[in-house]
Short mmCIF file of C-alpha atoms in Angstrom, two decimals:
data_model
loop_
_atom_site.label_atom_id
_atom_site.label_comp_id
_atom_site.label_asym_id
_atom_site.label_seq_id
_atom_site.Cartn_x
_atom_site.Cartn_y
_atom_site.Cartn_z
CA MET A 1 226.92 159.89 209.89
CA ASP A 2 224.75 158.80 212.80
CA ALA A 3 221.98 156.32 211.96
CA PRO A 4 218.47 157.66 212.61
CA LEU A 5 216.53 155.62 215.15
CA ARG A 6 212.89 156.11 216.21
CA VAL A 7 212.70 155.02 219.86
CA LEU A 8 209.58 154.43 221.97
CA LEU A 9 210.45 154.47 225.69
CA VAL A 10 208.07 152.75 228.11
CA GLU A 11 209.59 154.23 231.28
CA ASP A 12 208.27 155.98 234.38
CA SER A 13 211.65 157.67 235.08
CA ALA A 14 212.53 160.68 232.93
CA GLU A 15 216.15 160.52 234.15
CA ASP A 16 216.52 156.87 233.16
CA ALA A 17 214.97 157.62 229.76
CA ALA A 18 217.40 160.51 229.19
CA LEU A 19 220.33 158.29 230.17
CA LEU A 20 219.25 155.68 227.62
CA VAL A 21 219.01 158.28 224.83
CA ARG A 22 222.52 159.54 225.68
CA CYS A 23 223.86 155.99 225.43
CA LEU A 24 222.30 155.60 222.01
CA LYS A 25 223.84 158.85 220.80
CA ARG A 26 227.28 157.82 222.02
CA SER A 27 226.85 154.51 220.13
CA GLY A 28 226.40 156.21 216.74
CA TYR A 29 222.64 156.61 216.59
CA ALA A 30 220.58 159.76 216.13
CA PRO A 31 217.49 158.90 218.18
CA THR A 32 214.12 160.62 218.16
CA SER A 33 212.13 159.39 221.14
CA GLU A 34 208.88 159.53 223.06
CA ARG A 35 208.30 158.38 226.63
CA VAL A 36 205.07 156.75 227.86
CA GLU A 37 204.13 155.19 231.22
CA THR A 38 200.80 153.43 230.60
CA ALA A 39 199.18 151.01 228.17
CA GLU A 40 196.93 153.79 226.90
CA GLY A 41 199.92 156.07 226.33
CA MET A 42 201.77 153.30 224.46
CA GLN A 43 198.76 152.58 222.24
CA ALA A 44 198.40 156.28 221.42
CA ALA A 45 202.10 156.54 220.57
CA LEU A 46 201.87 153.50 218.27
CA ASP A 47 198.88 155.13 216.54
CA ARG A 48 200.68 158.43 216.00
CA ALA A 49 203.97 157.24 214.51
CA ARG A 50 206.09 154.39 213.26
CA TRP A 51 208.85 153.16 215.57
CA ASP A 52 212.10 151.27 215.02
CA ILE A 53 212.56 149.89 218.54
CA VAL A 54 210.83 149.77 221.94
CA PHE A 55 212.61 149.98 225.32
CA SER A 56 210.64 149.12 228.42
CA ASP A 57 211.30 149.13 232.14
CA HIS A 58 210.41 145.81 233.67
CA ARG A 59 208.15 147.08 236.41
CA MET A 60 206.36 150.45 236.74
CA PRO A 61 203.58 151.65 239.03
CA LEU A 62 200.93 151.54 236.22
CA PHE A 63 202.49 149.26 233.59
CA SER A 64 205.08 146.51 232.97
CA ALA A 65 207.29 145.07 230.26
CA LEU A 66 205.05 142.03 229.87
CA GLY A 67 202.06 144.35 229.44
CA ALA A 68 203.95 146.32 226.78
CA LEU A 69 204.73 143.04 224.94
CA ARG A 70 201.01 142.16 224.97
CA VAL A 71 200.21 145.53 223.33
CA LEU A 72 202.69 144.77 220.54
CA ARG A 73 201.28 141.26 220.02
CA GLU A 74 197.73 142.57 219.82
CA ARG A 75 198.80 144.90 217.01
CA ASP A 76 200.93 142.20 215.33
CA LEU A 77 203.95 144.51 215.28
CA ASP A 78 207.38 142.97 214.77
CA LEU A 79 209.50 145.57 216.62
CA PRO A 80 212.70 144.95 218.59
CA PHE A 81 211.74 144.97 222.28
CA ILE A 82 214.50 145.42 224.84
CA ILE A 83 213.86 145.35 228.58
CA VAL A 84 215.88 147.83 230.64
CA SER A 85 215.56 147.14 234.35
CA GLY A 86 217.37 147.79 237.60
CA ASN A 87 216.70 144.29 238.89
CA ILE A 88 215.18 141.31 237.07
CA GLY A 89 215.43 137.65 237.95
CA PRO A 90 216.21 134.76 235.59
CA GLU A 91 212.62 133.47 235.72
CA LEU A 92 211.25 136.84 234.64
CA VAL A 93 213.87 137.11 231.88
CA ALA A 94 212.83 133.69 230.58
CA SER A 95 209.15 134.65 230.66
CA ALA A 96 209.85 137.92 228.83
CA MET A 97 211.94 136.23 226.16
CA GLN A 98 209.23 133.62 225.60
CA ALA A 99 206.70 136.43 225.29
CA GLY A 100 208.73 138.02 222.48
CA ALA A 101 211.37 140.23 224.08
CA SER A 102 214.56 140.65 222.02
CA ASP A 103 216.99 141.19 224.90
CA TYR A 104 217.38 142.73 228.33
CA VAL A 105 219.85 145.24 229.80
CA LEU A 106 220.50 146.04 233.42
CA LYS A 107 220.48 149.75 234.26
CA ASP A 108 223.77 149.47 236.07
CA ASP A 109 225.45 148.10 232.89
CA MET A 110 224.31 150.43 230.09
CA SER A 111 227.33 149.50 227.97
CA ARG A 112 225.28 146.59 226.68
CA VAL A 113 222.66 148.89 225.15
CA ALA A 114 224.41 149.41 221.80
CA PRO A 115 225.23 145.69 221.16
CA ALA A 116 221.68 144.75 222.17
CA VAL A 117 220.23 147.34 219.77
CA ASP A 118 222.50 146.27 216.92
CA ARG A 119 221.61 142.61 217.38
CA ALA A 120 217.88 143.28 217.75
CA LEU A 121 217.76 145.43 214.60
CA ARG A 122 219.65 142.76 212.63
CA ASP A 123 217.24 140.09 213.85
CA VAL A 124 214.23 142.15 212.83
CA GLU A 125 215.73 142.87 209.40
CA GLU A 126 216.49 139.18 208.94
CA ARG A 127 212.91 138.27 209.87
CA ARG A 128 211.61 140.91 207.45
CA ARG A 129 213.73 139.55 204.62
CA ARG A 130 212.67 135.99 205.42
CA ARG A 131 208.99 137.01 205.39
CA GLU A 132 209.47 138.77 202.06
CA ALA A 133 211.24 135.72 200.63
CA GLU A 134 208.49 133.44 201.91
CA ARG A 135 205.84 135.76 200.51
CA ALA A 136 207.63 135.91 197.15
CA LEU A 137 207.97 132.12 197.16
CA LYS A 138 204.30 131.70 197.98
CA GLU A 139 203.32 134.10 195.20
CA SER A 140 205.64 132.26 192.80
CA GLU A 141 204.15 128.91 193.79
CA GLU A 142 200.65 130.29 193.40
CA ARG A 143 201.51 131.67 189.94
CA PHE A 144 203.06 128.34 188.97
CA ALA A 145 200.07 126.37 190.26
CA LEU A 146 197.72 128.74 188.40
CA ALA A 147 199.74 128.40 185.20
CA VAL A 148 199.71 124.61 185.55
CA ARG A 149 195.93 124.55 186.03
CA GLY A 150 195.42 126.90 183.09
CA SER A 151 197.84 125.11 180.79
CA ARG A 152 196.82 122.17 178.65
CA ASP A 153 200.38 120.78 178.82
CA GLY A 154 201.65 118.06 181.11
CA LEU A 155 204.71 118.65 183.28
CA TRP A 156 207.53 116.29 184.26
CA ASP A 157 210.63 116.51 186.44
CA TRP A 158 213.34 113.83 186.40
CA ASN A 159 215.92 113.77 189.22
CA LEU A 160 218.90 112.22 187.45
CA ALA A 161 220.76 111.61 190.71
CA THR A 162 218.00 109.55 192.35
CA GLY A 163 216.20 108.39 189.21
CA GLU A 164 212.91 109.68 190.58
CA LEU A 165 210.44 110.98 187.97
CA TYR A 166 207.58 113.33 188.75
CA THR A 167 204.70 113.52 186.26
CA SER A 168 201.86 115.97 186.77
CA GLY A 169 198.24 114.92 186.97
CA ARG A 170 197.57 116.65 183.67
CA LEU A 171 200.29 114.60 181.93
CA LYS A 172 198.76 111.37 183.21
CA GLU A 173 195.32 112.57 182.19
CA MET A 174 196.58 113.24 178.64
CA LEU A 175 197.60 109.57 178.42
CA GLY A 176 194.42 108.26 180.06
CA PHE A 177 196.04 107.24 183.38
CA GLU A 178 194.86 107.83 186.93
CA GLU A 179 196.90 109.84 189.44
CA HIS A 180 198.35 106.73 191.10
CA GLU A 181 199.35 105.14 187.76
CA LEU A 182 202.28 105.63 185.35
CA ARG A 183 205.05 105.80 187.92
CA GLY A 184 208.81 105.84 187.33
CA VAL A 185 211.03 106.43 184.32
CA GLU A 186 210.54 102.85 183.09
CA GLY A 187 206.77 103.20 183.18
CA PHE A 188 206.86 106.38 181.13
CA ALA A 189 209.50 105.10 178.68
CA ALA A 190 207.38 102.02 177.98
CA GLN A 191 204.71 104.27 176.46
CA ILE A 192 207.07 105.59 173.74
CA HIS A 193 206.41 104.17 170.29
CA GLU A 194 209.12 101.75 169.13
CA GLY A 195 209.77 103.82 166.04
CA ASP A 196 210.50 106.94 168.12
CA ARG A 197 212.54 105.53 171.02
CA GLU A 198 215.99 105.85 169.45
CA ARG A 199 215.25 109.39 168.25
CA ALA A 200 214.06 110.36 171.75
CA ARG A 201 217.19 108.82 173.32
CA ALA A 202 219.44 110.68 170.88
CA ALA A 203 217.71 114.01 171.61
CA LEU A 204 218.04 113.47 175.37
CA ARG A 205 221.70 112.43 175.04
CA ASP A 206 222.52 115.51 172.92
CA HIS A 207 220.90 117.76 175.52
CA LEU A 208 222.61 116.22 178.56
CA GLU A 209 226.05 115.84 176.93
CA ARG A 210 226.20 118.82 174.56
CA GLN A 211 223.45 121.03 176.05
CA ALA A 212 221.62 121.05 172.71
CA PRO A 213 217.95 122.09 173.01
CA PHE A 214 215.69 119.21 174.02
CA ASP A 215 212.66 119.48 171.76
CA VAL A 216 211.45 116.25 170.19
CA GLU A 217 208.21 115.02 168.63
CA LEU A 218 207.26 111.46 169.45
CA ARG A 219 204.33 109.09 169.75
CA LEU A 220 203.13 107.87 173.13
CA ALA A 221 200.69 105.08 173.83
CA THR A 222 197.67 105.89 175.95
CA LYS A 223 196.33 103.52 178.57
CA GLN A 224 193.77 102.38 175.97
CA GLY A 225 196.56 101.50 173.50
CA GLU A 226 196.06 104.42 171.11
CA HIS A 227 199.23 106.16 169.92
CA ARG A 228 199.07 109.95 169.99
CA TRP A 229 201.63 112.54 168.90
CA PHE A 230 203.33 114.74 171.52
CA CYS A 231 206.09 117.34 171.70
CA ALA A 232 208.45 116.85 174.66
CA ARG A 233 210.52 119.87 175.69
CA GLY A 234 212.92 120.07 178.62
CA GLN A 235 215.80 121.87 180.31
CA ALA A 236 218.48 120.25 182.44
CA LEU A 237 220.58 121.57 185.30
CA TRP A 238 224.31 120.82 185.55
CA ASP A 239 226.56 120.90 188.61
CA ALA A 240 229.92 122.67 188.86
CA ALA A 241 231.64 119.64 187.32
CA GLY A 242 229.34 119.74 184.29
CA ARG A 243 227.31 116.69 185.30
CA PRO A 244 223.55 116.87 184.69
CA THR A 245 221.62 116.62 187.95
CA ARG A 246 217.99 116.97 186.84
CA ILE A 247 215.85 117.78 183.84
CA ALA A 248 212.31 119.12 183.80
CA GLY A 249 209.95 120.07 181.04
CA SER A 250 206.53 119.84 179.44
CA LEU A 251 204.53 117.56 177.17
CA SER A 252 202.19 119.04 174.54
CA ASP A 253 199.60 117.04 172.60
CA LEU A 254 200.21 117.42 168.84
CA THR A 255 197.72 114.80 167.66
CA THR A 256 195.15 117.23 166.27
CA ARG A 257 197.84 119.16 164.39
CA LYS A 258 199.50 115.99 163.09
CA ASN A 259 196.16 114.62 161.88
CA ALA A 260 195.43 117.92 160.14
CA GLU A 261 198.87 117.86 158.50
CA ALA A 262 198.34 114.26 157.34
CA ALA A 263 194.92 115.13 155.95
CA LEU A 264 196.40 118.15 154.16
CA LEU A 265 199.22 116.07 152.65
CA SER A 266 196.72 113.46 151.53
CA GLN A 267 194.57 116.16 149.96
CA LEU A 268 197.60 117.69 148.23
CA GLU A 269 198.58 114.28 146.86
CA LEU A 270 195.03 113.78 145.58
CA ILE A 271 195.14 117.20 143.92
CA ARG A 272 198.51 116.35 142.38
CA ARG A 273 197.15 113.10 140.94
CA GLN A 274 194.07 114.88 139.64
CA GLN A 275 196.20 117.56 138.04
CA GLU A 276 198.35 114.89 136.42
CA ALA A 277 195.24 113.13 135.11
CA ILE A 278 193.89 116.42 133.77
CA ARG A 279 197.24 117.15 132.18
CA LEU A 280 197.24 113.79 130.44
CA LEU A 281 193.65 114.20 129.33
CA SER A 282 194.42 117.66 127.97
CA ALA A 283 197.10 116.13 125.71
CA PRO A 284 195.78 112.70 124.62
CA VAL A 285 198.40 111.10 122.35
CA ILE A 286 196.85 108.44 120.11
CA GLU A 287 198.89 105.94 118.14
CA VAL A 288 196.86 105.63 114.90
CA TRP A 289 199.05 102.77 113.78
CA GLU A 290 202.61 101.79 114.25
CA GLY A 291 204.85 104.81 113.73
CA VAL A 292 202.06 107.42 113.39
CA LEU A 293 200.81 109.49 116.36
CA THR A 294 198.03 112.05 116.51
CA VAL A 295 197.03 114.46 119.28
CA PRO A 296 193.71 116.35 119.13
CA VAL A 297 193.84 119.87 120.61
CA LEU A 298 190.60 121.30 122.00
CA GLY A 299 190.08 124.80 123.32
CA ALA A 300 192.86 127.30 123.90
CA LEU A 301 196.53 126.42 123.40
CA ASP A 302 198.38 128.46 126.00
CA GLY A 303 201.95 128.03 127.20
CA GLU A 304 201.16 125.63 130.05
CA ARG A 305 199.04 123.35 127.87
CA ALA A 306 201.55 123.48 125.01
CA GLU A 307 204.21 122.36 127.51
CA ALA A 308 202.03 119.40 128.55
CA ILE A 309 201.37 118.40 124.91
CA LEU A 310 205.05 118.71 124.05
CA ASP A 311 206.10 116.56 127.04
CA ALA A 312 203.57 113.89 126.12
CA LEU A 313 204.58 113.88 122.45
CA LEU A 314 208.32 113.76 123.15
CA ALA A 315 207.84 110.82 125.49
CA ALA A 316 205.59 108.98 123.03
CA VAL A 317 207.84 109.60 120.01
CA THR A 318 210.89 108.39 121.93
CA ARG A 319 209.11 105.32 123.25
CA ALA A 320 207.50 104.24 119.91
CA GLN A 321 210.23 105.55 117.59
CA CYS A 322 207.52 107.29 115.53
CA ARG A 323 208.31 109.09 112.27
CA HIS A 324 205.07 111.06 111.89
CA VAL A 325 203.01 113.18 114.30
CA ILE A 326 199.67 114.77 113.42
CA VAL A 327 198.53 117.71 115.56
CA ASP A 328 194.79 118.21 115.01
CA VAL A 329 193.67 121.78 115.88
CA THR A 330 190.16 121.40 114.56
CA GLY A 331 188.86 122.19 118.05
CA VAL A 332 190.88 125.42 118.35
CA ALA A 333 188.39 128.16 117.46
CA SER A 334 190.84 131.07 117.28
CA MET A 335 194.48 131.11 116.29
CA GLU A 336 196.29 133.95 117.98
CA ALA A 337 199.95 134.76 117.61
CA ASP A 338 200.73 132.99 120.90
CA THR A 339 198.98 129.84 119.68
CA ALA A 340 200.91 129.85 116.41
CA GLU A 341 204.17 130.34 118.30
CA GLN A 342 203.38 127.32 120.50
CA LEU A 343 202.66 125.18 117.40
CA VAL A 344 205.98 126.18 115.83
CA ARG A 345 207.75 125.30 119.08
CA ILE A 346 206.15 121.85 119.16
CA VAL A 347 207.03 121.16 115.51
CA ARG A 348 210.67 122.19 115.98
CA ALA A 349 211.09 120.04 119.07
CA LEU A 350 209.66 116.98 117.34
CA ARG A 351 211.84 117.61 114.31
CA LEU A 352 214.93 117.34 116.53
CA LEU A 353 213.82 113.78 117.37
CA GLY A 354 213.46 112.92 113.67
CA ALA A 355 209.67 113.02 113.58
CA HIS A 356 207.78 114.90 110.87
CA CYS A 357 204.89 116.96 112.25
CA ILE A 358 201.73 117.89 110.32
CA VAL A 359 199.20 120.40 111.64
CA VAL A 360 195.61 119.84 110.45
CA GLY A 361 192.21 121.37 110.98
CA ILE A 362 192.97 125.09 111.01
CA GLN A 363 189.50 126.68 110.80
CA PRO A 364 188.70 129.17 107.99
CA GLN A 365 188.05 132.01 110.42
CA ALA A 366 191.29 131.24 112.22
CA ALA A 367 193.19 131.15 108.90
CA SER A 368 191.64 134.49 107.88
CA ALA A 369 192.61 136.06 111.21
CA MET A 370 196.17 134.76 110.92
CA VAL A 371 196.57 136.22 107.44
CA ALA A 372 195.18 139.54 108.64
CA ARG A 373 197.66 139.58 111.50
CA GLY A 374 200.58 138.50 109.34
CA ILE A 375 201.21 135.30 111.28
CA ASP A 376 203.62 133.07 109.33
CA LEU A 377 203.29 129.28 109.58
CA SER A 378 205.29 128.56 106.41
CA SER A 379 207.76 126.42 108.36
CA ILE A 380 204.95 124.04 109.35
CA THR A 381 203.31 121.42 107.12
CA THR A 382 199.57 122.12 107.27
CA LEU A 383 196.72 120.12 105.76
CA GLY A 384 192.97 120.50 105.78
CA ASN A 385 191.97 117.47 107.80
CA LEU A 386 193.09 114.27 109.47
CA ARG A 387 192.31 112.09 106.40
CA GLN A 388 194.71 114.04 104.22
CA ALA A 389 197.42 113.84 106.88
CA LEU A 390 197.06 110.06 107.23
CA VAL A 391 197.25 109.60 103.46
CA ARG A 392 200.39 111.73 103.43
CA CYS A 393 201.92 109.60 106.18
CA ILE A 394 201.14 106.34 104.32
CA ARG A 395 202.59 107.63 101.12
CA ALA A 396 205.69 108.86 102.98
CA GLY A 397 206.13 105.46 104.56
CA GLY A 398 204.88 105.98 108.10
CA GLY A 399 206.57 103.59 110.44
CA ALA A 400 205.76 99.97 109.80
CA VAL A 401 203.12 101.00 107.29
CA GLY A 402 205.52 102.01 104.50
CA ALA A 403 205.21 101.99 100.74
CA ALA A 404 206.25 98.37 100.57
CA ASP A 405 203.50 97.40 103.00
CA ALA A 406 200.79 99.62 101.61
CA GLY A 407 199.33 96.75 99.65
CA GLY A 408 199.65 94.27 102.50
CA GLU A 409 197.37 93.45 105.37
CA ARG A 410 198.42 96.43 107.46
CA GLY A 411 198.16 98.73 104.48
CA ALA A 412 194.66 97.47 103.76
CA ARG A 413 193.64 98.13 107.36
CA ALA A 414 195.15 101.61 107.22
CA VAL A 415 193.37 102.47 103.91
CA ALA A 416 190.12 101.15 105.31
CA ALA A 417 190.56 103.27 108.44
CA ILE A 418 191.25 106.35 106.34
CA ARG A 419 188.15 105.78 104.29
CA ARG A 420 186.05 105.72 107.42
CA LEU A 421 187.35 109.14 108.47
CA PRO A 422 185.07 112.13 107.81
#
């Protein structure tokens, strides 16, 4: 199928113009054409339509090829321009080519028309593609420059073949350096904290040798000597042989986030210590004398608190090899089924360690409520108060204060202590 071609003919001879159109048709084109003879006619034709190519006679009574070239330049039109002339000297050809003509054809050798048109159209298409590529590159560079200005990250580019390292102004600014400072790989590497250098080397080696992602957190020294946290990310390029040729990436400041994380961890540790202190205070285990422990329970006895009391008692009984434990619930206002269940659990656990547990201080209203609810504490030894429990322990031979020692010095101190109890 013939290729359409819009042809503007600057020619004073209708016969010569018709001959040119016939040559184009024989060469595989389907031309649509218009003939003009003056500058005004050419300008009007350019206003009316879009053209693919311009043919011009070199010299005409009212116009010339050089004049036609000036019209195209004034309109900044990149159109193939071919001079078709009966006689043109080398000097004029050179002048026309310098002025922007694509080619020239002598009228007595019209066989050159088709090759000249083909070449001129290819040249124009190549120039168009090059302009588009340059425009796309310019737009890409502008977008990149805009992104760099808008980003808070620093950029770096390391040519592994030459060893040259580029660091952006923003990266130097992040480290407190001026534009002319911090040059070369050695200069940048010297800023890495000693504790992070091996990890950074390993991450870079894994990326270059195994193409693992390069994403590493490290500390860098500023010009003022302060160490700040950064995240270095990068991507390398490899040649056909698999050798890395360059690596480029970014540097993000993580100092604010790292400081916040450290503050949060410190706060969590403080909360943990406070919770541990509260847990210990909520289950104070008191060694009344050797072999006898007591733990006062105040407030509600829920599952979490019962677990804390049990842990504390088990540790204390094991450590002191105690034979008697007194759980004082005088401060527990109400005794629900859950509370009674927790007491039974504590008593059973202590019994497995060989310690006898006595529960004292159940309030009258709590006892009445337990009876009404049918709560059974028959498996637990219960006494009215701490004095009675201590007497029971002495009589049973509590630890080092046994029956044989009851009349001794320790026994006397124990009896005196019991007498001072309410």
